[in-house]
PDB file of C-alpha atoms in Angstrom:
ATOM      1  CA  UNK A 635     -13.770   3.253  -0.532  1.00  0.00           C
ATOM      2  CA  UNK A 636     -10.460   4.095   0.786  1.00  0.00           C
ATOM      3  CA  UNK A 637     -11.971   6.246   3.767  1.00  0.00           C
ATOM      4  CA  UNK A 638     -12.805   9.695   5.458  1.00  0.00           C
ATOM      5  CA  UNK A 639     -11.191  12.377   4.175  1.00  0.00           C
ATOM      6  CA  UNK A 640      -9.758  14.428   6.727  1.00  0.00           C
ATOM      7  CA  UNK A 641      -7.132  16.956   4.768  1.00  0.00           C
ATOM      8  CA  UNK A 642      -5.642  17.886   1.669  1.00  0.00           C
ATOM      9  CA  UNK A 643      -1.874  19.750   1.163  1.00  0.00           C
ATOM     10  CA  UNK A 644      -2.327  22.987  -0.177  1.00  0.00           C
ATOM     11  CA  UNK A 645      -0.545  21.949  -3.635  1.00  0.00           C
ATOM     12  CA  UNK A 646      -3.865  19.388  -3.715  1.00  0.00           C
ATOM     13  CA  UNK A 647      -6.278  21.730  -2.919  1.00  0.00           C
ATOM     14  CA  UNK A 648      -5.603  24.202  -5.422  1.00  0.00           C
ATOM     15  CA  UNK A 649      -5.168  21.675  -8.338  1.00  0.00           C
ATOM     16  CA  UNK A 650      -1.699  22.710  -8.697  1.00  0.00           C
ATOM     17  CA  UNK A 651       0.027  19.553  -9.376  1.00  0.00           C
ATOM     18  CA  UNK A 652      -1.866  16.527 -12.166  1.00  0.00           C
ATOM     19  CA  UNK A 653       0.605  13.879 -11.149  1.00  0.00           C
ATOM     20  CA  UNK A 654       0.231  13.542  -7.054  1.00  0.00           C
ATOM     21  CA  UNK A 655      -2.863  14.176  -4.762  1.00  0.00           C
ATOM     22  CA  UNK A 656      -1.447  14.705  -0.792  1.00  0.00           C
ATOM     23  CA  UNK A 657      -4.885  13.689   1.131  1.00  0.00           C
ATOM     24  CA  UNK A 658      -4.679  12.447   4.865  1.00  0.00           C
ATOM     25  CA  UNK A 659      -7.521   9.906   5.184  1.00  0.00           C
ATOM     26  CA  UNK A 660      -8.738   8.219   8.073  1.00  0.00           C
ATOM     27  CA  UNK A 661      -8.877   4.438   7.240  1.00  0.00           C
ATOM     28  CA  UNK A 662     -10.515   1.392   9.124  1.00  0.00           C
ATOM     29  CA  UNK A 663      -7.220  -0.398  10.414  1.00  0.00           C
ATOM     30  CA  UNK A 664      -9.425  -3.792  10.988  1.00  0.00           C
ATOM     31  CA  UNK A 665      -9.391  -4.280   6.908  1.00  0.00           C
ATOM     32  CA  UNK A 666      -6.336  -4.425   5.088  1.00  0.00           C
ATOM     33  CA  UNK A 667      -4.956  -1.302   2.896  1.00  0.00           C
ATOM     34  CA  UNK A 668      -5.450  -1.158  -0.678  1.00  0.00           C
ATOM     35  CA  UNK A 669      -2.598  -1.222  -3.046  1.00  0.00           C
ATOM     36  CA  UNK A 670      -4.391   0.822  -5.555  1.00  0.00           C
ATOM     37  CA  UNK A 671      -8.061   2.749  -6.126  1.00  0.00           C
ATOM     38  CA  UNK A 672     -10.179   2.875  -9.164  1.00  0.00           C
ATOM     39  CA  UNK A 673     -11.477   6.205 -10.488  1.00  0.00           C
ATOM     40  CA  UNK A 674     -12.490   6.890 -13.834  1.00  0.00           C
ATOM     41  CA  UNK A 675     -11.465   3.436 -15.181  1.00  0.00           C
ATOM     42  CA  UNK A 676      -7.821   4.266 -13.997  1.00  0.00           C
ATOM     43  CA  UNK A 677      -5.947   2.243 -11.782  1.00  0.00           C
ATOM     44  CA  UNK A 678      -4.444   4.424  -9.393  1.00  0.00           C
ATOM     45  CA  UNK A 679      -1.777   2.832  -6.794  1.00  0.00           C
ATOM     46  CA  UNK A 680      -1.714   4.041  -2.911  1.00  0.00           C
ATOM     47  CA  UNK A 681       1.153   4.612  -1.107  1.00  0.00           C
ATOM     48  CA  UNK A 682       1.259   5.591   2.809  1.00  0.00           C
ATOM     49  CA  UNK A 683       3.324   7.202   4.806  1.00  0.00           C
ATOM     50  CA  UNK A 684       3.342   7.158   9.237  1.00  0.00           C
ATOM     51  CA  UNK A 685       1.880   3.278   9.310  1.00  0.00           C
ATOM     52  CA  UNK A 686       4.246   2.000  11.550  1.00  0.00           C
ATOM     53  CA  UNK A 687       4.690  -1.848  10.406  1.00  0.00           C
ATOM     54  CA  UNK A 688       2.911  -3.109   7.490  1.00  0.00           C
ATOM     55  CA  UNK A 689       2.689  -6.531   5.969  1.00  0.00           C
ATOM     56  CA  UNK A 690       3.720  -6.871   2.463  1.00  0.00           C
ATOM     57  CA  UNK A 691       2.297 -10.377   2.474  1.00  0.00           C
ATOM     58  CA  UNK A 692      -1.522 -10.002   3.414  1.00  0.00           C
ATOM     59  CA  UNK A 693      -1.591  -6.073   3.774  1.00  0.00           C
ATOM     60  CA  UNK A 694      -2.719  -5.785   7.200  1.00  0.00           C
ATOM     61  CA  UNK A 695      -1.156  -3.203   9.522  1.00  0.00           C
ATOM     62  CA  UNK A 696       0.856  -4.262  12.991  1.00  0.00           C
ATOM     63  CA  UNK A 697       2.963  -7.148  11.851  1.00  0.00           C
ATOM     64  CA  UNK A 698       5.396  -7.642   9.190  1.00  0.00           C
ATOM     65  CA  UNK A 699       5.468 -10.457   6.399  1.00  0.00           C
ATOM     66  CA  UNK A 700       7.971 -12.475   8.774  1.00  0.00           C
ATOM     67  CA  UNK A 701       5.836 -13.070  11.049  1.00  0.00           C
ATOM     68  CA  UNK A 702       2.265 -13.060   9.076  1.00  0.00           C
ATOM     69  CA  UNK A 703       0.104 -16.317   9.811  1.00  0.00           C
ATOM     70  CA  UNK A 704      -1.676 -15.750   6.233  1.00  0.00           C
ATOM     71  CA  UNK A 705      -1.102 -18.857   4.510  1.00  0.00           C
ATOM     72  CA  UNK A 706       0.719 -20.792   6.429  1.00  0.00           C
ATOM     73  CA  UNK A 707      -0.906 -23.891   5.854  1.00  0.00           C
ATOM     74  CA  UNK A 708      -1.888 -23.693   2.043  1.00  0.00           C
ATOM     75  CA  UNK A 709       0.839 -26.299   0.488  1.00  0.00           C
ATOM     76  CA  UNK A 710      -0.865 -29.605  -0.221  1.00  0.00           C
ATOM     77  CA  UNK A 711       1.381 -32.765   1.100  1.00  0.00           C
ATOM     78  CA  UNK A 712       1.549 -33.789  -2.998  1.00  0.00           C
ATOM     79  CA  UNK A 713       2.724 -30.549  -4.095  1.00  0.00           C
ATOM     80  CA  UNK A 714       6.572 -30.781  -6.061  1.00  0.00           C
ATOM     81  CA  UNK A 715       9.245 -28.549  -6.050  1.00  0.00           C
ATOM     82  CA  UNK A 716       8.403 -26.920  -9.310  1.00  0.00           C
ATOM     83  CA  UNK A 717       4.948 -26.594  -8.348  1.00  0.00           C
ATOM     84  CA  UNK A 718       6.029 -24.473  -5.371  1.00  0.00           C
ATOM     85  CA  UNK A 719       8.284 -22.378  -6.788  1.00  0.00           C
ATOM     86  CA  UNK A 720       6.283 -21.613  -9.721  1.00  0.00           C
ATOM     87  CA  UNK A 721       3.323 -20.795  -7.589  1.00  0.00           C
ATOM     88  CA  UNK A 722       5.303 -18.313  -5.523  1.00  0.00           C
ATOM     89  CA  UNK A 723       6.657 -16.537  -8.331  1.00  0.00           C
ATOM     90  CA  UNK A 724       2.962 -15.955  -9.625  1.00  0.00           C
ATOM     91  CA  UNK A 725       2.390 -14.714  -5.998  1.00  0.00           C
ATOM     92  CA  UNK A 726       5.191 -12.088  -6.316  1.00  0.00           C
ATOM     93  CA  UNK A 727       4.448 -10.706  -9.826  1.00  0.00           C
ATOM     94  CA  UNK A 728       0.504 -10.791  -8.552  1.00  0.00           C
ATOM     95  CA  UNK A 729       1.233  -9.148  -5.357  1.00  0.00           C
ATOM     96  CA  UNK A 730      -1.035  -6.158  -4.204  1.00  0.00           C
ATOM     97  CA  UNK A 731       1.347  -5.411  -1.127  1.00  0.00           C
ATOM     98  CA  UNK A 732       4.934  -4.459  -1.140  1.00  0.00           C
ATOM     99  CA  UNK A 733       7.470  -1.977  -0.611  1.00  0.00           C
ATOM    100  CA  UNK A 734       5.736   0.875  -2.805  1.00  0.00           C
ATOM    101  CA  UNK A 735       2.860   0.905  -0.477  1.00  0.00           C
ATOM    102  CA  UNK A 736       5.447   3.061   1.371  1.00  0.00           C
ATOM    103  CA  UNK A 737       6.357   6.992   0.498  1.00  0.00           C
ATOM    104  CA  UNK A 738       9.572   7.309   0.208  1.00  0.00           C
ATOM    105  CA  UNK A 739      11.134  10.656   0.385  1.00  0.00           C
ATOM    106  CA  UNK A 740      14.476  10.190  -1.580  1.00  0.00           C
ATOM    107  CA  UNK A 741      17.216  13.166  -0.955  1.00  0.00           C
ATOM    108  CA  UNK A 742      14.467  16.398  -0.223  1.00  0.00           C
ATOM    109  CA  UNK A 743      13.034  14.342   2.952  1.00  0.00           C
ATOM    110  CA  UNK A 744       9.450  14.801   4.441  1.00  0.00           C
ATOM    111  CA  UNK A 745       8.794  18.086   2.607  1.00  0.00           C
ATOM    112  CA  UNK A 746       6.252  20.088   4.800  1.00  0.00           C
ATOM    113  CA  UNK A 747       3.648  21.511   2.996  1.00  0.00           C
ATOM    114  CA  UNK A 748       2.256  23.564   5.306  1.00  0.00           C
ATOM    115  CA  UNK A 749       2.876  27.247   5.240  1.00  0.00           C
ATOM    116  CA  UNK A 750       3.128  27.121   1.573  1.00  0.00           C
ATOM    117  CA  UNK A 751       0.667  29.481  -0.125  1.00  0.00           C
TER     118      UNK A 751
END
């Protein structure tokens, strides 16, 4: 469950749009975010906006990947090169966290939907 649903944008509410529900949803910050929801057997990806910082590497919110103690001592002593490298480019195309967590607003900025009716 993503969380508590606190508000919808007025384009939401009335169904006006198919491609993009605006909800503001009160999530449990000691979990990490979801990269995407399930509903109806479709895979539907998140993205949030007003986090502050959020790790692209374990998904948690309040540090960023830089500085994110996840993993840090999973390499075996035997491991090769190629092994490495191989394994983190699984990792990558595998990730659940990354930039598109993030809205972003492109030329129009934050558009403010309230008002609108």
């Amino acid at each position: 469950m993503l969380g508590k649903m606190c508000k919808a944008d007025h384009i939401t509410e009335n169904q006006a749009s198919g491609r993009f529900a605006r909800i503001c949803v009160e999530i449990d910050i000691s979990n990490p975010l979801l990269g995407a929801i399930t509903i109806e057997d479709r895979s539907i990806r998140m993205e949030y906006e007003s986090l502050g910082s959020i790790c692209f590497k374990c998904g948690w919110i309040g540090h960023n990947k830089d500085s994110c103690r996840e993993g840090l001592v999973d390499l075996m002593p035997d491991e090769t090169d190629i092994d490495r490298n191989s394994k983190n480019n699984t990792e990558r195309e595998n990730s659940t966290y990354g930039p598109w967590l993030l809205v972003s607003y492109g030329r129009q900025g934050n558009r403010n939907y309230k008002g609108r009716n």
